[in-house]
mmCIF file with all atom_site columns, C-alpha atoms in Angstrom:
data_model
loop_
_atom_site.group_PDB
_atom_site.id
_atom_site.type_symbol
_atom_site.label_atom_id
_atom_site.label_alt_id
_atom_site.label_comp_id
_atom_site.label_asym_id
_atom_site.label_entity_id
_atom_site.label_seq_id
_atom_site.pdbx_PDB_ins_code
_atom_site.Cartn_x
_atom_site.Cartn_y
_atom_site.Cartn_z
_atom_site.occupancy
_atom_site.B_iso_or_equiv
_atom_site.pdbx_formal_charge
_atom_site.auth_seq_id
_atom_site.auth_comp_id
_atom_site.auth_asym_id
_atom_site.auth_atom_id
_atom_site.pdbx_PDB_model_num
ATOM 1   C CA . MET A 1 1   ? 0.097  -0.185 -0.028  1.00 60.00 ? 106 MET A CA 1
ATOM 2   C CA . ASN A 1 2   ? 2.859  2.303  0.796   1.00 77.00 ? 107 ASN A CA 1
ATOM 3   C CA . ILE A 1 3   ? 4.347  2.013  -2.831  1.00 77.00 ? 108 ILE A CA 1
ATOM 4   C CA . ASP A 1 4   ? 0.902  2.912  -4.203  1.00 76.00 ? 109 ASP A CA 1
ATOM 5   C CA . LYS A 1 5   ? 0.776  5.758  -2.219  1.00 80.00 ? 110 LYS A CA 1
ATOM 6   C CA . LYS A 1 6   ? 4.557  6.876  -3.099  1.00 78.00 ? 111 LYS A CA 1
ATOM 7   C CA . ILE A 1 7   ? 3.480  6.402  -7.365  1.00 77.00 ? 112 ILE A CA 1
ATOM 8   C CA . LYS A 1 8   ? 0.205  8.187  -6.785  1.00 78.00 ? 113 LYS A CA 1
ATOM 9   C CA . GLU A 1 9   ? 2.169  11.334 -5.342  1.00 79.00 ? 114 GLU A CA 1
ATOM 10  C CA . SER A 1 10  ? 4.793  10.948 -7.745  1.00 78.00 ? 115 SER A CA 1
ATOM 11  C CA . LEU A 1 11  ? 2.447  11.146 -10.732 1.00 76.00 ? 116 LEU A CA 1
ATOM 12  C CA . ILE A 1 12  ? 0.454  13.970 -9.295  1.00 80.00 ? 117 ILE A CA 1
ATOM 13  C CA . ALA A 1 13  ? 3.611  16.191 -8.578  1.00 78.00 ? 118 ALA A CA 1
ATOM 14  C CA . GLU A 1 14  ? 4.980  15.257 -12.320 1.00 75.00 ? 119 GLU A CA 1
ATOM 15  C CA . GLN A 1 15  ? 1.479  15.968 -13.435 1.00 74.00 ? 120 GLN A CA 1
ATOM 16  C CA . GLN A 1 16  ? 1.745  19.473 -11.585 1.00 74.00 ? 121 GLN A CA 1
ATOM 17  C CA . HIS A 1 17  ? 5.239  20.111 -12.818 1.00 70.00 ? 122 HIS A CA 1
ATOM 18  C CA . LEU A 1 18  ? 3.677  19.298 -16.794 1.00 65.00 ? 123 LEU A CA 1
ATOM 19  C CA . ASP A 1 19  ? 1.165  22.020 -16.158 1.00 65.00 ? 124 ASP A CA 1
ATOM 20  C CA . SER A 1 20  ? 3.173  24.280 -14.705 1.00 66.00 ? 125 SER A CA 1
ATOM 21  C CA . ILE A 1 21  ? 5.761  24.298 -17.902 1.00 60.00 ? 126 ILE A CA 1
ATOM 22  C CA . ILE A 1 22  ? 2.470  24.059 -20.486 1.00 59.00 ? 127 ILE A CA 1
ATOM 23  C CA . SER A 1 23  ? 1.342  26.905 -18.995 1.00 61.00 ? 128 SER A CA 1
ATOM 24  C CA . SER A 1 24  ? 4.101  28.911 -19.221 1.00 63.00 ? 129 SER A CA 1
ATOM 25  C CA . ASP A 1 25  ? 4.442  28.198 -23.014 1.00 65.00 ? 130 ASP A CA 1
ATOM 26  C CA . GLN A 1 26  ? 5.088  31.831 -25.045 1.00 70.00 ? 131 GLN A CA 1
ATOM 27  C CA . GLY A 1 27  ? 2.758  30.999 -27.852 1.00 75.00 ? 132 GLY A CA 1
ATOM 28  C CA . LEU A 1 28  ? 3.208  31.387 -31.521 1.00 75.00 ? 133 LEU A CA 1
ATOM 29  C CA . PHE A 1 29  ? 3.992  35.241 -31.015 1.00 77.00 ? 134 PHE A CA 1
ATOM 30  C CA . GLY A 1 30  ? 6.089  34.472 -28.453 1.00 79.00 ? 135 GLY A CA 1
ATOM 31  C CA . ARG A 1 31  ? 8.322  32.435 -30.311 1.00 79.00 ? 136 ARG A CA 1
ATOM 32  C CA . LEU A 1 32  ? 7.855  33.964 -33.136 1.00 80.00 ? 137 LEU A CA 1
ATOM 33  C CA . SER A 1 33  ? 9.940  37.406 -31.863 1.00 81.00 ? 138 SER A CA 1
ATOM 34  C CA . ASP A 1 34  ? 12.251 34.857 -30.623 1.00 83.00 ? 139 ASP A CA 1
ATOM 35  C CA . ILE A 1 35  ? 13.983 33.711 -34.122 1.00 84.00 ? 140 ILE A CA 1
ATOM 36  C CA . TYR A 1 36  ? 14.164 37.311 -34.804 1.00 86.00 ? 141 TYR A CA 1
ATOM 37  C CA . GLN A 1 37  ? 16.651 37.638 -31.504 1.00 86.00 ? 142 GLN A CA 1
ATOM 38  C CA . GLY A 1 38  ? 18.447 34.402 -32.166 1.00 76.00 ? 143 GLY A CA 1
ATOM 39  C CA . SER A 1 39  ? 21.838 33.940 -33.865 1.00 83.00 ? 144 SER A CA 1
ATOM 40  C CA . MET A 1 40  ? 20.129 33.349 -37.200 1.00 86.00 ? 145 MET A CA 1
ATOM 41  C CA . ARG A 1 41  ? 18.743 37.051 -36.599 1.00 89.00 ? 146 ARG A CA 1
ATOM 42  C CA . LEU A 1 42  ? 20.436 38.124 -40.155 1.00 93.00 ? 147 LEU A CA 1
ATOM 43  C CA . TRP A 1 43  ? 19.003 34.910 -42.224 1.00 93.00 ? 148 TRP A CA 1
ATOM 44  C CA . VAL A 1 44  ? 15.426 35.712 -41.020 1.00 92.00 ? 149 VAL A CA 1
ATOM 45  C CA . ILE A 1 45  ? 15.313 39.311 -41.438 1.00 94.00 ? 150 ILE A CA 1
ATOM 46  C CA . ILE A 1 46  ? 16.029 38.434 -44.746 1.00 95.00 ? 151 ILE A CA 1
ATOM 47  C CA . SER A 1 47  ? 14.166 35.596 -45.326 1.00 95.00 ? 152 SER A CA 1
ATOM 48  C CA . THR A 1 48  ? 11.079 37.686 -44.007 1.00 93.00 ? 153 THR A CA 1
ATOM 49  C CA . LEU A 1 49  ? 12.186 40.538 -46.538 1.00 96.00 ? 154 LEU A CA 1
ATOM 50  C CA . ALA A 1 50  ? 12.408 38.397 -49.456 1.00 95.00 ? 155 ALA A CA 1
ATOM 51  C CA . GLY A 1 51  ? 8.965  36.413 -48.402 1.00 94.00 ? 156 GLY A CA 1
ATOM 52  C CA . LEU A 1 52  ? 7.521  40.156 -48.698 1.00 95.00 ? 157 LEU A CA 1
ATOM 53  C CA . LEU A 1 53  ? 8.787  40.566 -51.709 1.00 96.00 ? 158 LEU A CA 1
ATOM 54  C CA . ILE A 1 54  ? 7.576  36.931 -53.266 1.00 96.00 ? 159 ILE A CA 1
ATOM 55  C CA . THR A 1 55  ? 3.735  37.877 -52.039 1.00 95.00 ? 160 THR A CA 1
ATOM 56  C CA . ILE A 1 56  ? 3.893  41.212 -53.775 1.00 96.00 ? 161 ILE A CA 1
ATOM 57  C CA . GLY A 1 57  ? 5.164  39.543 -56.635 1.00 96.00 ? 162 GLY A CA 1
ATOM 58  C CA . PHE A 1 58  ? 2.809  36.035 -56.887 1.00 93.00 ? 163 PHE A CA 1
ATOM 59  C CA . VAL A 1 59  ? 0.008  38.778 -56.358 1.00 95.00 ? 164 VAL A CA 1
ATOM 60  C CA . TYR A 1 60  ? 0.938  40.667 -59.270 1.00 97.00 ? 165 TYR A CA 1
ATOM 61  C CA . ALA A 1 61  ? 1.270  37.920 -61.163 1.00 96.00 ? 166 ALA A CA 1
ATOM 62  C CA . GLY A 1 62  ? -2.040 36.142 -60.193 1.00 95.00 ? 167 GLY A CA 1
ATOM 63  C CA . TYR A 1 63  ? -3.649 40.037 -61.036 1.00 96.00 ? 168 TYR A CA 1
ATOM 64  C CA . GLN A 1 64  ? -1.499 39.736 -64.714 1.00 96.00 ? 169 GLN A CA 1
ATOM 65  C CA . PHE A 1 65  ? -2.831 35.669 -64.987 1.00 95.00 ? 170 PHE A CA 1
ATOM 66  C CA . VAL A 1 66  ? -6.386 37.413 -64.432 1.00 95.00 ? 171 VAL A CA 1
ATOM 67  C CA . ILE A 1 67  ? -6.472 40.203 -67.075 1.00 95.00 ? 172 ILE A CA 1
ATOM 68  C CA . ALA A 1 68  ? -4.168 38.149 -69.902 1.00 94.00 ? 173 ALA A CA 1
ATOM 69  C CA . THR A 1 69  ? -5.983 38.455 -72.762 1.00 92.00 ? 174 THR A CA 1
ATOM 70  C CA . THR A 1 70  ? -3.690 34.806 -74.587 1.00 95.00 ? 175 THR A CA 1
ATOM 71  C CA . PRO A 1 71  ? -3.421 31.535 -73.401 1.00 94.00 ? 176 PRO A CA 1
ATOM 72  C CA . SER A 1 72  ? 0.643  31.780 -73.854 1.00 95.00 ? 177 SER A CA 1
ATOM 73  C CA . LEU A 1 73  ? -0.113 35.112 -71.040 1.00 95.00 ? 178 LEU A CA 1
ATOM 74  C CA . GLN A 1 74  ? -2.202 33.146 -69.022 1.00 96.00 ? 179 GLN A CA 1
ATOM 75  C CA . ILE A 1 75  ? 0.081  29.959 -68.958 1.00 96.00 ? 180 ILE A CA 1
ATOM 76  C CA . PHE A 1 76  ? 3.141  32.545 -68.496 1.00 96.00 ? 181 PHE A CA 1
ATOM 77  C CA . TRP A 1 77  ? 1.774  34.311 -65.383 1.00 96.00 ? 182 TRP A CA 1
ATOM 78  C CA . ALA A 1 78  ? 0.076  30.972 -64.230 1.00 96.00 ? 183 ALA A CA 1
ATOM 79  C CA . VAL A 1 79  ? 3.685  29.221 -64.171 1.00 96.00 ? 184 VAL A CA 1
ATOM 80  C CA . TRP A 1 80  ? 5.060  32.840 -62.112 1.00 96.00 ? 185 TRP A CA 1
ATOM 81  C CA . PHE A 1 81  ? 2.204  32.400 -59.554 1.00 96.00 ? 186 PHE A CA 1
ATOM 82  C CA . ILE A 1 82  ? 2.838  28.864 -58.975 1.00 96.00 ? 187 ILE A CA 1
ATOM 83  C CA . VAL A 1 83  ? 6.868  29.613 -58.184 1.00 96.00 ? 188 VAL A CA 1
ATOM 84  C CA . GLY A 1 84  ? 6.064  32.437 -56.287 1.00 95.00 ? 189 GLY A CA 1
ATOM 85  C CA . LEU A 1 85  ? 3.707  30.629 -54.316 1.00 95.00 ? 190 LEU A CA 1
ATOM 86  C CA . ILE A 1 86  ? 5.744  27.373 -53.698 1.00 96.00 ? 191 ILE A CA 1
ATOM 87  C CA . SER A 1 87  ? 8.891  30.095 -53.056 1.00 95.00 ? 192 SER A CA 1
ATOM 88  C CA . GLN A 1 88  ? 6.654  31.516 -50.511 1.00 95.00 ? 193 GLN A CA 1
ATOM 89  C CA . ILE A 1 89  ? 5.859  28.040 -49.292 1.00 95.00 ? 194 ILE A CA 1
ATOM 90  C CA . ALA A 1 90  ? 9.106  27.144 -48.591 1.00 95.00 ? 195 ALA A CA 1
ATOM 91  C CA . ILE A 1 91  ? 10.209 30.641 -46.477 1.00 95.00 ? 196 ILE A CA 1
ATOM 92  C CA . LYS A 1 92  ? 7.327  29.974 -44.209 1.00 94.00 ? 197 LYS A CA 1
ATOM 93  C CA . LEU A 1 93  ? 8.211  26.267 -43.548 1.00 95.00 ? 198 LEU A CA 1
ATOM 94  C CA . TRP A 1 94  ? 11.753 27.596 -43.119 1.00 94.00 ? 199 TRP A CA 1
ATOM 95  C CA . LEU A 1 95  ? 10.960 30.248 -40.498 1.00 93.00 ? 200 LEU A CA 1
ATOM 96  C CA . PHE A 1 96  ? 8.917  27.803 -38.895 1.00 91.00 ? 201 PHE A CA 1
ATOM 97  C CA . MET A 1 97  ? 11.151 25.373 -38.715 1.00 92.00 ? 202 MET A CA 1
ATOM 98  C CA . GLU A 1 98  ? 13.343 27.764 -36.876 1.00 91.00 ? 203 GLU A CA 1
ATOM 99  C CA . MET A 1 99  ? 10.857 28.408 -34.339 1.00 89.00 ? 204 MET A CA 1
ATOM 100 C CA . ASN A 1 100 ? 10.687 24.936 -33.501 1.00 89.00 ? 205 ASN A CA 1
ATOM 101 C CA . ARG A 1 101 ? 14.595 24.707 -33.753 1.00 89.00 ? 206 ARG A CA 1
ATOM 102 C CA . ILE A 1 102 ? 14.785 27.431 -30.929 1.00 87.00 ? 207 ILE A CA 1
ATOM 103 C CA . ALA A 1 103 ? 11.894 26.221 -28.814 1.00 84.00 ? 208 ALA A CA 1
ATOM 104 C CA . LEU A 1 104 ? 13.644 22.644 -28.262 1.00 87.00 ? 209 LEU A CA 1
ATOM 105 C CA . LEU A 1 105 ? 16.881 24.635 -27.808 1.00 87.00 ? 210 LEU A CA 1
ATOM 106 C CA . LYS A 1 106 ? 15.381 26.019 -24.876 1.00 83.00 ? 211 LYS A CA 1
ATOM 107 C CA . GLU A 1 107 ? 13.855 22.789 -23.858 1.00 82.00 ? 212 GLU A CA 1
ATOM 108 C CA . VAL A 1 108 ? 16.789 21.014 -23.907 1.00 85.00 ? 213 VAL A CA 1
ATOM 109 C CA . LYS A 1 109 ? 18.332 23.340 -21.732 1.00 85.00 ? 214 LYS A CA 1
ATOM 110 C CA . ARG A 1 110 ? 15.860 23.572 -18.738 1.00 81.00 ? 215 ARG A CA 1
ATOM 111 C CA . SER A 1 111 ? 15.759 20.072 -18.877 1.00 82.00 ? 216 SER A CA 1
ATOM 112 C CA . GLU A 1 112 ? 19.367 20.450 -18.436 1.00 84.00 ? 217 GLU A CA 1
ATOM 113 C CA . LEU A 1 113 ? 19.181 22.907 -15.325 1.00 82.00 ? 218 LEU A CA 1
ATOM 114 C CA . ASN A 1 114 ? 16.456 20.683 -13.890 1.00 78.00 ? 219 ASN A CA 1
ATOM 115 C CA . ILE A 1 115 ? 19.183 17.736 -13.796 1.00 82.00 ? 220 ILE A CA 1
ATOM 116 C CA . LEU A 1 116 ? 21.960 19.894 -12.805 1.00 80.00 ? 221 LEU A CA 1
ATOM 117 C CA . SER A 1 117 ? 19.277 21.066 -10.046 1.00 78.00 ? 222 SER A CA 1
ATOM 118 C CA . ALA A 1 118 ? 18.491 17.523 -9.393  1.00 76.00 ? 223 ALA A CA 1
ATOM 119 C CA . ILE A 1 119 ? 22.060 16.138 -8.845  1.00 79.00 ? 224 ILE A CA 1
ATOM 120 C CA . ASN A 1 120 ? 23.049 19.377 -7.009  1.00 76.00 ? 225 ASN A CA 1
ATOM 121 C CA . ASP A 1 121 ? 20.124 18.587 -4.469  1.00 73.00 ? 226 ASP A CA 1
ATOM 122 C CA . GLN A 1 122 ? 21.228 15.076 -3.860  1.00 71.00 ? 227 GLN A CA 1
ATOM 123 C CA . GLY A 1 123 ? 24.830 15.659 -3.378  1.00 65.00 ? 228 GLY A CA 1
ATOM 124 C CA . VAL A 1 124 ? 23.785 18.036 -0.830  1.00 57.00 ? 229 VAL A CA 1
ATOM 125 C CA . GLN A 1 125 ? 21.559 15.089 0.435   1.00 58.00 ? 230 GLN A CA 1
ATOM 126 C CA . ASP A 1 126 ? 24.070 12.765 0.482   1.00 54.00 ? 231 ASP A CA 1
ATOM 127 C CA . THR A 1 127 ? 26.792 14.533 2.645   1.00 52.00 ? 232 THR A CA 1
ATOM 128 C CA . VAL A 1 128 ? 24.235 15.797 4.955   1.00 48.00 ? 233 VAL A CA 1
#
């Protein structure tokens, strides 16, 4: 009976710890701001500007496709629209992967600190 009680207490403590971690999550905009402060800051800014220009370009290509009068012009503008759209998707995918990388690094560092803290606490208890 004593072991069951210890297991339940341990699971409850772990659940409370996980709840506190989940509730302290930054959310999308917090993580997005983190990528502009990380080590890849310059590349993120460049890719954001490139994404903005590509967005303007594929919107323009879509407009030109709609007003094109010949099938050859429609094909030309449709191809540029699709190329712009795929490029935009690639840039967004890279930015989200960068957000994930930074969040993962933070979690690893947090875990390292928790492990070091537990080791230090264990060492103090062993010497007492």
